[in-house]
C-alpha cells in the first residue's frame, strides 16, 4: 500500500458534538433573525397601506368612484332607451314612406283614369254636338220640304234623340 500523506488529528467526540450544536444553533438563530426582518419588512408597508386605504381621502375616492359607476350605469340605460326610441321612430318613418309611395302610385292611377274619362267625355260631347247639328239639319230639311206634313216625322226623331241622350247620360254617370 501506498503511504498516506494525510494525517488527521484525533479529536475527542465530545468536542465534535459541541461544535456541531453551536453551528446548528447559529443557523437557527440566523434563520429566525432573517424571518423577523422579512416579516418586519412586509408588515411595515402593509400597515402603511392599510392606514392609507382607510384614510378619509381614500374613502372619498371610493365614494366618488361608486357615484361615477352609478352615473355611468344610469347614462347607459338612458342611451339604450334613446336608441330603442330612435329605432322605433325609424321603423315608423319607413312605414310612412312606404305608405306615401303607395298613395302616390294610387294617385297617379286615379289621375290617369280621370284623364281617360275626360277624353271619353270630350268624345261624347263631340258626338252630342254632331247629333245637334244633324237635328238642326233635319229640322231645316223638314221646314223646307212641303210635301211632308209638319208633325208627322218630328216626334219620332225627337224621341230617338231623347233616347240617345238618356243613354249617353247614363253612360257618363257610370264612368264617374
mmCIF file of C-alpha atoms in Angstrom:
data_model
loop_
_atom_site.group_PDB
_atom_site.id
_atom_site.type_symbol
_atom_site.label_atom_id
_atom_site.label_comp_id
_atom_site.label_asym_id
_atom_site.label_seq_id
_atom_site.Cartn_x
_atom_site.Cartn_y
_atom_site.Cartn_z
ATOM 1 C CA UNK A 1 0.000 0.000 0.000
ATOM 2 C CA UNK A 2 0.944 3.494 -0.634
ATOM 3 C CA UNK A 3 1.837 5.678 2.184
ATOM 4 C CA UNK A 4 -0.691 8.310 3.041
ATOM 5 C CA UNK A 5 0.359 11.845 3.473
ATOM 6 C CA UNK A 6 -2.761 12.949 5.225
ATOM 7 C CA UNK A 7 -2.826 12.775 8.892
ATOM 8 C CA UNK A 8 -5.890 13.540 10.889
ATOM 9 C CA UNK A 9 -5.588 14.513 14.424
ATOM 10 C CA UNK A 10 -7.861 12.682 16.583
ATOM 11 C CA UNK A 11 -10.492 14.856 18.145
ATOM 12 C CA UNK A 12 -12.427 13.655 21.082
ATOM 13 C CA UNK A 13 -16.120 13.010 20.370
ATOM 14 C CA UNK A 14 -17.328 15.452 22.952
ATOM 15 C CA UNK A 15 -15.692 18.370 21.201
ATOM 16 C CA UNK A 16 -17.111 17.352 17.818
ATOM 17 C CA UNK A 17 -20.695 17.311 19.089
ATOM 18 C CA UNK A 18 -20.289 20.587 20.880
ATOM 19 C CA UNK A 19 -19.035 22.280 17.695
ATOM 20 C CA UNK A 20 -21.896 20.946 15.622
ATOM 21 C CA UNK A 21 -24.536 22.013 18.129
ATOM 22 C CA UNK A 22 -23.262 25.549 18.137
ATOM 23 C CA UNK A 23 -23.413 25.623 14.316
ATOM 24 C CA UNK A 24 -26.997 24.391 14.296
ATOM 25 C CA UNK A 25 -27.979 26.909 16.896
ATOM 26 C CA UNK A 26 -26.343 29.689 14.929
ATOM 27 C CA UNK A 27 -28.121 28.732 11.697
ATOM 28 C CA UNK A 28 -31.420 28.645 13.552
ATOM 29 C CA UNK A 29 -30.665 31.982 15.082
ATOM 30 C CA UNK A 30 -29.729 33.488 11.706
ATOM 31 C CA UNK A 31 -32.872 31.989 10.110
ATOM 32 C CA UNK A 32 -35.040 33.408 12.895
ATOM 33 C CA UNK A 33 -33.468 36.856 12.588
ATOM 34 C CA UNK A 34 -33.987 36.737 8.804
ATOM 35 C CA UNK A 35 -37.614 35.700 9.246
ATOM 36 C CA UNK A 36 -38.138 38.575 11.696
ATOM 37 C CA UNK A 37 -36.509 41.037 9.319
ATOM 38 C CA UNK A 38 -38.553 39.824 6.337
ATOM 39 C CA UNK A 39 -41.708 39.875 8.449
ATOM 40 C CA UNK A 40 -40.946 43.403 9.622
ATOM 41 C CA UNK A 41 -40.239 44.468 6.055
ATOM 42 C CA UNK A 42 -43.597 43.063 4.968
ATOM 43 C CA UNK A 43 -45.637 44.245 7.956
ATOM 44 C CA UNK A 44 -44.450 47.874 7.854
ATOM 45 C CA UNK A 45 -45.628 48.550 4.240
ATOM 46 C CA UNK A 46 -48.797 46.557 4.953
ATOM 47 C CA UNK A 47 -49.587 48.774 7.930
ATOM 48 C CA UNK A 48 -48.713 51.875 5.908
ATOM 49 C CA UNK A 49 -51.019 50.893 3.022
ATOM 50 C CA UNK A 50 -53.786 49.805 5.413
ATOM 51 C CA UNK A 51 -53.686 53.218 7.078
ATOM 52 C CA UNK A 52 -53.728 54.955 3.698
ATOM 53 C CA UNK A 53 -56.548 52.720 2.429
ATOM 54 C CA UNK A 54 -58.703 53.622 5.416
ATOM 55 C CA UNK A 55 -57.909 57.310 5.183
ATOM 56 C CA UNK A 56 -60.640 59.875 4.519
ATOM 57 C CA UNK A 57 -59.273 60.754 1.072
ATOM 58 C CA UNK A 58 -59.304 57.122 0.000
ATOM 59 C CA UNK A 59 -62.826 56.662 1.353
ATOM 60 C CA UNK A 60 -63.937 59.784 -0.524
ATOM 61 C CA UNK A 61 -62.286 58.456 -3.669
ATOM 62 C CA UNK A 62 -64.128 55.141 -3.340
ATOM 63 C CA UNK A 63 -67.383 57.015 -2.791
ATOM 64 C CA UNK A 64 -66.714 59.139 -5.871
ATOM 65 C CA UNK A 65 -65.869 56.003 -7.864
ATOM 66 C CA UNK A 66 -69.164 54.397 -6.812
ATOM 67 C CA UNK A 67 -71.069 57.552 -7.780
ATOM 68 C CA UNK A 68 -69.342 57.606 -11.165
ATOM 69 C CA UNK A 69 -70.176 53.943 -11.705
ATOM 70 C CA UNK A 70 -73.838 54.578 -10.794
ATOM 71 C CA UNK A 71 -73.977 57.622 -13.079
ATOM 72 C CA UNK A 72 -72.374 55.620 -15.874
ATOM 73 C CA UNK A 73 -74.959 52.850 -15.481
ATOM 74 C CA UNK A 74 -77.779 55.418 -15.470
ATOM 75 C CA UNK A 75 -76.433 57.096 -18.602
ATOM 76 C CA UNK A 76 -76.003 53.710 -20.281
ATOM 77 C CA UNK A 77 -79.651 52.835 -19.568
ATOM 78 C CA UNK A 78 -80.782 56.219 -20.886
ATOM 79 C CA UNK A 79 -78.688 55.739 -24.014
ATOM 80 C CA UNK A 80 -80.199 52.302 -24.558
ATOM 81 C CA UNK A 81 -83.719 53.735 -24.200
ATOM 82 C CA UNK A 82 -82.884 56.562 -26.603
ATOM 83 C CA UNK A 83 -81.515 54.076 -29.139
ATOM 84 C CA UNK A 84 -84.678 51.977 -28.811
ATOM 85 C CA UNK A 85 -86.823 55.078 -29.354
ATOM 86 C CA UNK A 86 -84.745 56.007 -32.375
ATOM 87 C CA UNK A 87 -85.170 52.523 -33.821
ATOM 88 C CA UNK A 88 -88.944 52.736 -33.339
ATOM 89 C CA UNK A 89 -89.026 56.188 -34.960
ATOM 90 C CA UNK A 90 -87.016 54.905 -37.929
ATOM 91 C CA UNK A 91 -89.404 51.979 -38.298
ATOM 92 C CA UNK A 92 -92.396 54.345 -38.255
ATOM 93 C CA UNK A 93 -90.691 56.638 -40.769
ATOM 94 C CA UNK A 94 -90.061 53.692 -43.099
ATOM 95 C CA UNK A 95 -93.695 52.650 -42.788
ATOM 96 C CA UNK A 96 -94.830 56.204 -43.547
ATOM 97 C CA UNK A 97 -92.506 56.371 -46.553
ATOM 98 C CA UNK A 98 -93.942 53.130 -47.940
ATOM 99 C CA UNK A 99 -97.462 54.469 -47.381
ATOM 100 C CA UNK A 100 -96.598 57.725 -49.181
ATOM 101 C CA UNK A 101 -95.172 55.801 -52.138
ATOM 102 C CA UNK A 102 -98.289 53.628 -52.272
ATOM 103 C CA UNK A 103 -100.564 56.676 -52.107
ATOM 104 C CA UNK A 104 -98.582 58.409 -54.863
ATOM 105 C CA UNK A 105 -98.956 55.363 -57.095
ATOM 106 C CA UNK A 106 -102.692 55.279 -56.381
ATOM 107 C CA UNK A 107 -102.958 58.994 -57.123
ATOM 108 C CA UNK A 108 -101.146 58.537 -60.422
ATOM 109 C CA UNK A 109 -103.573 55.758 -61.372
ATOM 110 C CA UNK A 110 -106.535 57.951 -60.430
ATOM 111 C CA UNK A 111 -105.150 60.867 -62.465
ATOM 112 C CA UNK A 112 -104.670 58.550 -65.430
ATOM 113 C CA UNK A 113 -108.231 57.222 -65.111
ATOM 114 C CA UNK A 114 -109.579 60.776 -64.775
ATOM 115 C CA UNK A 115 -107.746 61.836 -67.927
ATOM 116 C CA UNK A 116 -109.188 58.841 -69.775
ATOM 117 C CA UNK A 117 -112.676 59.708 -68.536
ATOM 118 C CA UNK A 118 -112.256 63.332 -69.574
ATOM 119 C CA UNK A 119 -111.163 62.191 -73.024
ATOM 120 C CA UNK A 120 -114.233 59.957 -73.232
ATOM 121 C CA UNK A 121 -116.475 62.831 -72.077
ATOM 122 C CA UNK A 122 -114.969 65.042 -74.767
ATOM 123 C CA UNK A 123 -115.706 62.355 -77.350
ATOM 124 C CA UNK A 124 -119.300 62.103 -76.115
ATOM 125 C CA UNK A 125 -119.700 65.895 -76.154
ATOM 126 C CA UNK A 126 -118.412 65.950 -79.724
ATOM 127 C CA UNK A 127 -120.916 63.244 -80.589
ATOM 128 C CA UNK A 128 -123.749 65.195 -78.914
ATOM 129 C CA UNK A 129 -122.712 68.326 -80.832
ATOM 130 C CA UNK A 130 -122.704 66.313 -84.027
ATOM 131 C CA UNK A 131 -126.164 64.971 -83.218
ATOM 132 C CA UNK A 132 -127.437 68.504 -82.511
ATOM 133 C CA UNK A 133 -126.147 69.582 -85.886
ATOM 134 C CA UNK A 134 -127.860 66.627 -87.520
ATOM 135 C CA UNK A 135 -131.054 67.511 -85.668
ATOM 136 C CA UNK A 136 -130.831 71.097 -86.871
ATOM 137 C CA UNK A 137 -130.183 69.844 -90.369
ATOM 138 C CA UNK A 138 -133.233 67.585 -90.178
ATOM 139 C CA UNK A 139 -135.380 70.435 -88.858
ATOM 140 C CA UNK A 140 -134.223 72.672 -91.658
ATOM 141 C CA UNK A 141 -134.959 69.957 -94.198
ATOM 142 C CA UNK A 142 -138.358 69.484 -92.675
ATOM 143 C CA UNK A 143 -139.206 73.141 -92.929
ATOM 144 C CA UNK A 144 -138.050 73.310 -96.498
ATOM 145 C CA UNK A 145 -139.908 70.252 -97.555
ATOM 146 C CA UNK A 146 -143.558 70.986 -98.200
ATOM 147 C CA UNK A 147 -144.656 67.530 -99.151
ATOM 148 C CA UNK A 148 -144.266 66.052 -95.728
ATOM 149 C CA UNK A 149 -146.691 67.278 -93.101
ATOM 150 C CA UNK A 150 -145.035 69.213 -90.359
ATOM 151 C CA UNK A 151 -145.782 66.938 -87.391
ATOM 152 C CA UNK A 152 -145.601 63.514 -88.981
ATOM 153 C CA UNK A 153 -141.846 62.635 -88.558
ATOM 154 C CA UNK A 154 -140.817 65.083 -85.847
ATOM 155 C CA UNK A 155 -141.917 63.137 -82.785
ATOM 156 C CA UNK A 156 -140.051 60.010 -83.924
ATOM 157 C CA UNK A 157 -136.782 61.899 -84.418
ATOM 158 C CA UNK A 158 -137.155 63.766 -81.130
ATOM 159 C CA UNK A 159 -137.933 60.591 -79.203
ATOM 160 C CA UNK A 160 -134.919 58.872 -80.823
ATOM 161 C CA UNK A 161 -132.684 61.752 -79.892
ATOM 162 C CA UNK A 162 -134.026 61.821 -76.337
ATOM 163 C CA UNK A 163 -133.412 58.084 -76.006
ATOM 164 C CA UNK A 164 -129.862 58.560 -77.270
ATOM 165 C CA UNK A 165 -129.290 61.456 -74.833
ATOM 166 C CA UNK A 166 -130.585 59.441 -71.850
ATOM 167 C CA UNK A 167 -128.360 56.513 -72.814
ATOM 168 C CA UNK A 168 -125.279 58.743 -73.058
ATOM 169 C CA UNK A 169 -126.129 60.486 -69.801
ATOM 170 C CA UNK A 170 -126.440 57.103 -68.046
ATOM 171 C CA UNK A 171 -123.149 56.026 -69.546
ATOM 172 C CA UNK A 172 -121.478 59.195 -68.227
ATOM 173 C CA UNK A 173 -122.850 58.593 -64.767
ATOM 174 C CA UNK A 174 -121.446 55.076 -64.782
ATOM 175 C CA UNK A 175 -117.974 56.408 -65.629
ATOM 176 C CA UNK A 176 -117.941 58.599 -62.566
#
